């Protein structure tokens, strides 16, 4: 049994390393101590594998009680369908939670920080939000309290009891104004569409206001009854933190990256021209060969970047293909990292290139839109042109394939001086 577990772990690690996302479902109860031991070993070994999620028999019985009678059919089909609902999870990027009677039991203004209840489904919701943040989603607060300091004191004075930490929050709107207004402000601050938002609140008036004024937001009412609250958490697919593709360093830093971007937008408003703004934020662009540890991020750039991607219809790189491309005699990859006075943007652009006789071909140029109008694309292209000249090549070619979504890339190429 142990050898089978080791073989399965190795297969899962290989698959996830190559860009796959896996769901393992334990479809029947364990019948003996050997199976119990094997299941425990498997769970421990796969716990840190990015892109892999495990659903155990006990989880199935809790989520869908019919599993007791029908372990192999409808229940497993439902849980697999739930895990495969990736389009929903990709669209939902921002989770905005009310505080009083939602993240904790009680109200700060009435019960004080020490009088709040931090247990039961309130903590379970915090745990879900924490896992969502760790998988790259953004967590915000929207609370009707007179002062944000009162709300933040909960995370500071009772931080050891909270499962969502203050540093995991990207932004908060704490005031006595309406919740639709708070959501609009957060949307503007983060530069994300409201269709990417989930809103949780215990107050039916607030939920109805959001549904009426902002129908694109997914609004979930938190029930007052603990059992109903638990059922909401168990059966709301939108709150599932199950893994998709393996996460990267940039995913883990997404909260901090969005905080920095909010500071950059505030700085931009102080300047009348883009030139003076870029000078003030001290943008530094480094173009270099990527490190082996950056393979997941290179794969992610090729697969998720659509607007500034010269060839997304043909080149979507798994991690294995990234490694193969970099190892080729006539092929190489050039990566770009950007920093400014607010922080590190991370790895934001990549060029997958081929040396073809006297020509350098940029088969795929992909860049995150977060660094548009920073001179990044020009720096990367200039570095590749310099490399071509140093190798004695007469030209640089950039094949462009229209995808219907990459007008930004086409616009840039049309402005490049020959």
CSV table of N, CA and C in Angstrom, one decimal, residues 24-101:
chain,number,residue,atom,x,y,z
A,24,UNK,N,-8.4,15.0,-6.3
A,24,UNK,CA,-8.5,13.6,-5.9
A,24,UNK,C,-9.7,13.4,-5.0
A,25,UNK,N,-10.6,12.5,-5.3
A,25,UNK,CA,-11.8,12.2,-4.5
A,25,UNK,C,-11.7,10.8,-3.9
A,26,UNK,N,-11.8,10.8,-2.6
A,26,UNK,CA,-11.9,9.5,-1.9
A,26,UNK,C,-13.3,9.1,-1.9
A,27,UNK,N,-13.7,8.0,-2.7
A,27,UNK,CA,-15.1,7.7,-3.0
A,27,UNK,C,-15.7,6.7,-2.2
A,28,UNK,N,-15.0,6.2,-1.1
A,28,UNK,CA,-15.6,5.2,-0.2
A,28,UNK,C,-15.0,5.3,1.1
A,29,UNK,N,-15.7,4.8,2.1
A,29,UNK,CA,-15.1,4.8,3.5
A,29,UNK,C,-13.9,3.8,3.6
A,30,UNK,N,-13.0,4.2,4.5
A,30,UNK,CA,-11.8,3.3,4.7
A,30,UNK,C,-12.3,2.1,5.6
A,31,UNK,N,-11.8,0.9,5.2
A,31,UNK,CA,-12.3,-0.3,5.8
A,31,UNK,C,-11.4,-0.9,6.9
A,32,UNK,N,-10.1,-0.4,6.9
A,32,UNK,CA,-9.2,-1.0,7.9
A,32,UNK,C,-8.1,0.0,8.2
A,33,UNK,N,-7.2,-0.4,9.2
A,33,UNK,CA,-6.2,0.5,9.7
A,33,UNK,C,-5.2,0.9,8.6
A,34,UNK,N,-4.9,-0.1,7.7
A,34,UNK,CA,-3.9,0.1,6.6
A,34,UNK,C,-4.4,1.3,5.7
A,35,UNK,N,-5.7,1.2,5.4
A,35,UNK,CA,-6.2,2.3,4.5
A,35,UNK,C,-6.3,3.6,5.2
A,36,UNK,N,-6.5,3.6,6.5
A,36,UNK,CA,-6.5,4.9,7.3
A,36,UNK,C,-5.1,5.5,7.3
A,37,UNK,N,-4.1,4.6,7.5
A,37,UNK,CA,-2.7,5.1,7.5
A,37,UNK,C,-2.3,5.6,6.1
A,38,UNK,N,-2.7,4.9,5.0
A,38,UNK,CA,-2.4,5.3,3.7
A,38,UNK,C,-3.0,6.7,3.3
A,39,UNK,N,-4.3,6.8,3.8
A,39,UNK,CA,-5.0,8.1,3.5
A,39,UNK,C,-4.3,9.3,4.2
A,40,UNK,N,-3.9,9.0,5.4
A,40,UNK,CA,-3.2,10.1,6.2
A,40,UNK,C,-1.9,10.5,5.6
A,41,UNK,N,-1.2,9.5,5.1
A,41,UNK,CA,0.1,9.7,4.4
A,41,UNK,C,-0.1,10.5,3.1
A,42,UNK,N,-1.1,10.1,2.4
A,42,UNK,CA,-1.4,10.8,1.1
A,42,UNK,C,-1.8,12.2,1.3
A,43,UNK,N,-2.6,12.5,2.3
A,43,UNK,CA,-3.0,13.9,2.6
A,43,UNK,C,-1.9,14.7,3.0
A,44,UNK,N,-1.0,14.2,3.8
A,44,UNK,CA,0.2,14.9,4.3
A,44,UNK,C,1.1,15.2,3.1
A,45,UNK,N,1.3,14.2,2.3
A,45,UNK,CA,2.3,14.4,1.2
A,45,UNK,C,1.8,15.4,0.1
A,46,UNK,N,0.4,15.4,-0.1
A,46,UNK,CA,-0.1,16.3,-1.1
A,46,UNK,C,-0.5,17.7,-0.6
A,47,UNK,N,-0.4,17.9,0.7
A,47,UNK,CA,-0.9,19.1,1.3
A,47,UNK,C,-0.2,20.4,0.7
A,48,UNK,N,1.1,20.3,0.3
A,48,UNK,CA,1.8,21.5,-0.1
A,48,UNK,C,2.0,21.5,-1.7
A,49,UNK,N,1.3,20.5,-2.4
A,49,UNK,CA,1.4,20.5,-3.8
A,49,UNK,C,0.5,21.5,-4.4
A,50,UNK,N,1.1,22.5,-5.1
A,50,UNK,CA,0.3,23.6,-5.7
A,50,UNK,C,-0.5,23.0,-6.9
A,51,UNK,N,-1.8,23.3,-6.9
A,51,UNK,CA,-2.6,22.8,-8.0
A,51,UNK,C,-3.4,21.6,-7.7
A,52,UNK,N,-3.2,21.0,-6.5
A,52,UNK,CA,-3.8,19.7,-6.2
A,52,UNK,C,-4.8,19.9,-5.0
A,53,UNK,N,-6.0,19.4,-5.1
A,53,UNK,CA,-6.9,19.5,-4.0
A,53,UNK,C,-7.5,18.1,-3.7
A,54,UNK,N,-7.7,17.8,-2.5
A,54,UNK,CA,-8.2,16.5,-2.1
A,54,UNK,C,-9.5,16.6,-1.4
A,55,UNK,N,-10.4,15.8,-1.7
A,55,UNK,CA,-11.7,15.7,-1.1
A,55,UNK,C,-11.8,14.3,-0.4
A,56,UNK,N,-11.9,14.3,0.9
A,56,UNK,CA,-12.0,13.0,1.6
A,56,UNK,C,-13.4,12.5,1.8
A,57,UNK,N,-13.5,11.3,2.2
A,57,UNK,CA,-14.8,10.6,2.4
A,57,UNK,C,-15.6,11.4,3.5
A,58,UNK,N,-15.0,11.8,4.5
A,58,UNK,CA,-15.7,12.6,5.6
A,58,UNK,C,-16.2,13.9,5.0
A,59,UNK,N,-15.5,14.5,4.1
A,59,UNK,CA,-15.9,15.7,3.5
A,59,UNK,C,-17.2,15.5,2.6
A,60,UNK,N,-17.2,14.4,1.9
A,60,UNK,CA,-18.3,14.0,1.1
A,60,UNK,C,-19.6,13.8,1.9
A,61,UNK,N,-19.4,13.1,3.0
A,61,UNK,CA,-20.5,12.8,3.9
A,61,UNK,C,-21.1,14.0,4.5
A,62,UNK,N,-20.2,15.0,4.8
A,62,UNK,CA,-20.7,16.3,5.4
A,62,UNK,C,-21.4,17.1,4.3
A,63,UNK,N,-20.8,17.2,3.1
A,63,UNK,CA,-21.4,18.1,2.1
A,63,UNK,C,-22.7,17.5,1.5
A,64,UNK,N,-22.7,16.2,1.2
A,64,UNK,CA,-23.8,15.5,0.6
A,64,UNK,C,-24.1,14.2,1.3
A,65,UNK,N,-25.0,14.2,2.3
A,65,UNK,CA,-25.3,13.1,3.1
A,65,UNK,C,-25.7,11.8,2.4
A,66,UNK,N,-26.2,12.0,1.1
A,66,UNK,CA,-26.5,10.8,0.3
A,66,UNK,C,-25.4,9.9,0.0
A,67,UNK,N,-24.2,10.4,0.3
A,67,UNK,CA,-23.0,9.6,0.0
A,67,UNK,C,-22.9,8.3,0.8
A,68,UNK,N,-23.6,8.3,1.9
A,68,UNK,CA,-23.7,7.1,2.7
A,68,UNK,C,-24.3,6.0,1.9
A,69,UNK,N,-25.3,6.3,1.1
A,69,UNK,CA,-26.0,5.2,0.4
A,69,UNK,C,-25.5,5.1,-1.0
A,70,UNK,N,-25.0,6.1,-1.6
A,70,UNK,CA,-24.6,6.1,-3.0
A,70,UNK,C,-23.2,6.7,-3.2
A,71,UNK,N,-22.2,6.0,-2.7
A,71,UNK,CA,-20.9,6.6,-2.7
A,71,UNK,C,-20.2,6.9,-4.0
A,72,UNK,N,-20.6,6.2,-5.1
A,72,UNK,CA,-19.8,6.2,-6.3
A,72,UNK,C,-20.5,7.0,-7.4
A,73,UNK,N,-21.8,7.3,-7.3
A,73,UNK,CA,-22.5,7.9,-8.4
A,73,UNK,C,-22.7,9.4,-8.3
A,74,UNK,N,-23.9,9.8,-7.9
A,74,UNK,CA,-24.3,11.2,-7.9
A,74,UNK,C,-23.4,12.1,-7.1
A,75,UNK,N,-23.0,11.6,-5.9
A,75,UNK,CA,-22.2,12.4,-5.0
A,75,UNK,C,-20.9,12.8,-5.6
A,76,UNK,N,-20.2,11.8,-6.1
A,76,UNK,CA,-18.9,12.0,-6.8
A,76,UNK,C,-19.0,12.9,-8.0
A,77,UNK,N,-20.1,12.7,-8.8
A,77,UNK,CA,-20.3,13.5,-9.9
A,77,UNK,C,-20.6,15.0,-9.5
A,78,UNK,N,-21.3,15.2,-8.4
A,78,UNK,CA,-21.6,16.5,-8.0
A,78,UNK,C,-20.3,17.2,-7.5
A,79,UNK,N,-19.5,16.5,-6.7
A,79,UNK,CA,-18.3,17.2,-6.2
A,79,UNK,C,-17.3,17.4,-7.3
A,80,UNK,N,-17.2,16.6,-8.3
A,80,UNK,CA,-16.3,16.8,-9.4
A,80,UNK,C,-16.8,18.0,-10.3
A,81,UNK,N,-18.1,18.0,-10.5
A,81,UNK,CA,-18.7,19.1,-11.3
A,81,UNK,C,-18.4,20.5,-10.5
A,82,UNK,N,-18.5,20.4,-9.2
A,82,UNK,CA,-18.3,21.6,-8.4
A,82,UNK,C,-16.8,22.1,-8.5
A,83,UNK,N,-15.9,21.1,-8.5
A,83,UNK,CA,-14.5,21.5,-8.6
A,83,UNK,C,-14.1,22.0,-10.0
A,84,UNK,N,-14.9,21.5,-11.0
A,84,UNK,CA,-14.6,21.9,-12.4
A,84,UNK,C,-15.2,23.3,-12.7
A,85,UNK,N,-15.9,23.9,-11.8
A,85,UNK,CA,-16.5,25.2,-12.1
A,85,UNK,C,-15.5,26.3,-12.1
A,86,UNK,N,-14.4,26.1,-12.8
A,86,UNK,CA,-13.3,27.1,-12.9
A,86,UNK,C,-13.7,28.4,-13.5
A,87,UNK,N,-14.6,28.4,-14.5
A,87,UNK,CA,-14.9,29.8,-15.1
A,87,UNK,C,-15.5,30.7,-14.0
A,88,UNK,N,-16.3,30.2,-13.1
A,88,UNK,CA,-16.9,31.0,-12.1
A,88,UNK,C,-15.8,31.5,-11.1
A,89,UNK,N,-14.8,30.6,-10.8
A,89,UNK,CA,-13.8,31.0,-9.8
A,89,UNK,C,-12.8,32.0,-10.5
A,90,UNK,N,-12.6,31.9,-11.8
A,90,UNK,CA,-11.7,32.8,-12.4
A,90,UNK,C,-12.3,34.2,-12.5
A,91,UNK,N,-13.6,34.3,-12.7
A,91,UNK,CA,-14.2,35.6,-12.8
A,91,UNK,C,-14.3,36.3,-11.4
A,92,UNK,N,-14.5,35.5,-10.4
A,92,UNK,CA,-14.6,36.1,-9.0
A,92,UNK,C,-13.3,36.3,-8.4
A,93,UNK,N,-12.9,37.6,-8.4
A,93,UNK,CA,-11.5,37.9,-7.9
A,93,UNK,C,-11.5,38.7,-6.6
A,94,UNK,N,-12.6,39.4,-6.3
A,94,UNK,CA,-12.6,40.2,-5.1
A,94,UNK,C,-13.7,39.8,-4.2
A,95,UNK,N,-13.4,39.5,-2.9
A,95,UNK,CA,-14.4,39.1,-1.9
A,95,UNK,C,-14.5,40.2,-0.9
A,96,UNK,N,-15.7,40.8,-0.8
A,96,UNK,CA,-15.9,41.9,0.1
A,96,UNK,C,-16.8,41.5,1.2
A,97,UNK,N,-16.4,41.6,2.5
A,97,UNK,CA,-17.1,41.1,3.6
A,97,UNK,C,-17.5,42.2,4.5
A,98,UNK,N,-18.8,42.2,5.0
A,98,UNK,CA,-19.2,43.0,6.1
A,98,UNK,C,-18.5,42.5,7.3
A,99,UNK,N,-18.5,43.3,8.4
A,99,UNK,CA,-17.7,42.8,9.6
A,99,UNK,C,-18.7,42.4,10.7
A,100,UNK,N,-19.5,43.3,11.2
A,100,UNK,CA,-20.4,43.0,12.4
A,100,UNK,C,-21.4,41.9,12.0
A,101,UNK,N,-21.5,40.9,12.8
A,101,UNK,CA,-22.4,39.8,12.6
A,101,UNK,C,-22.1,39.0,11.3
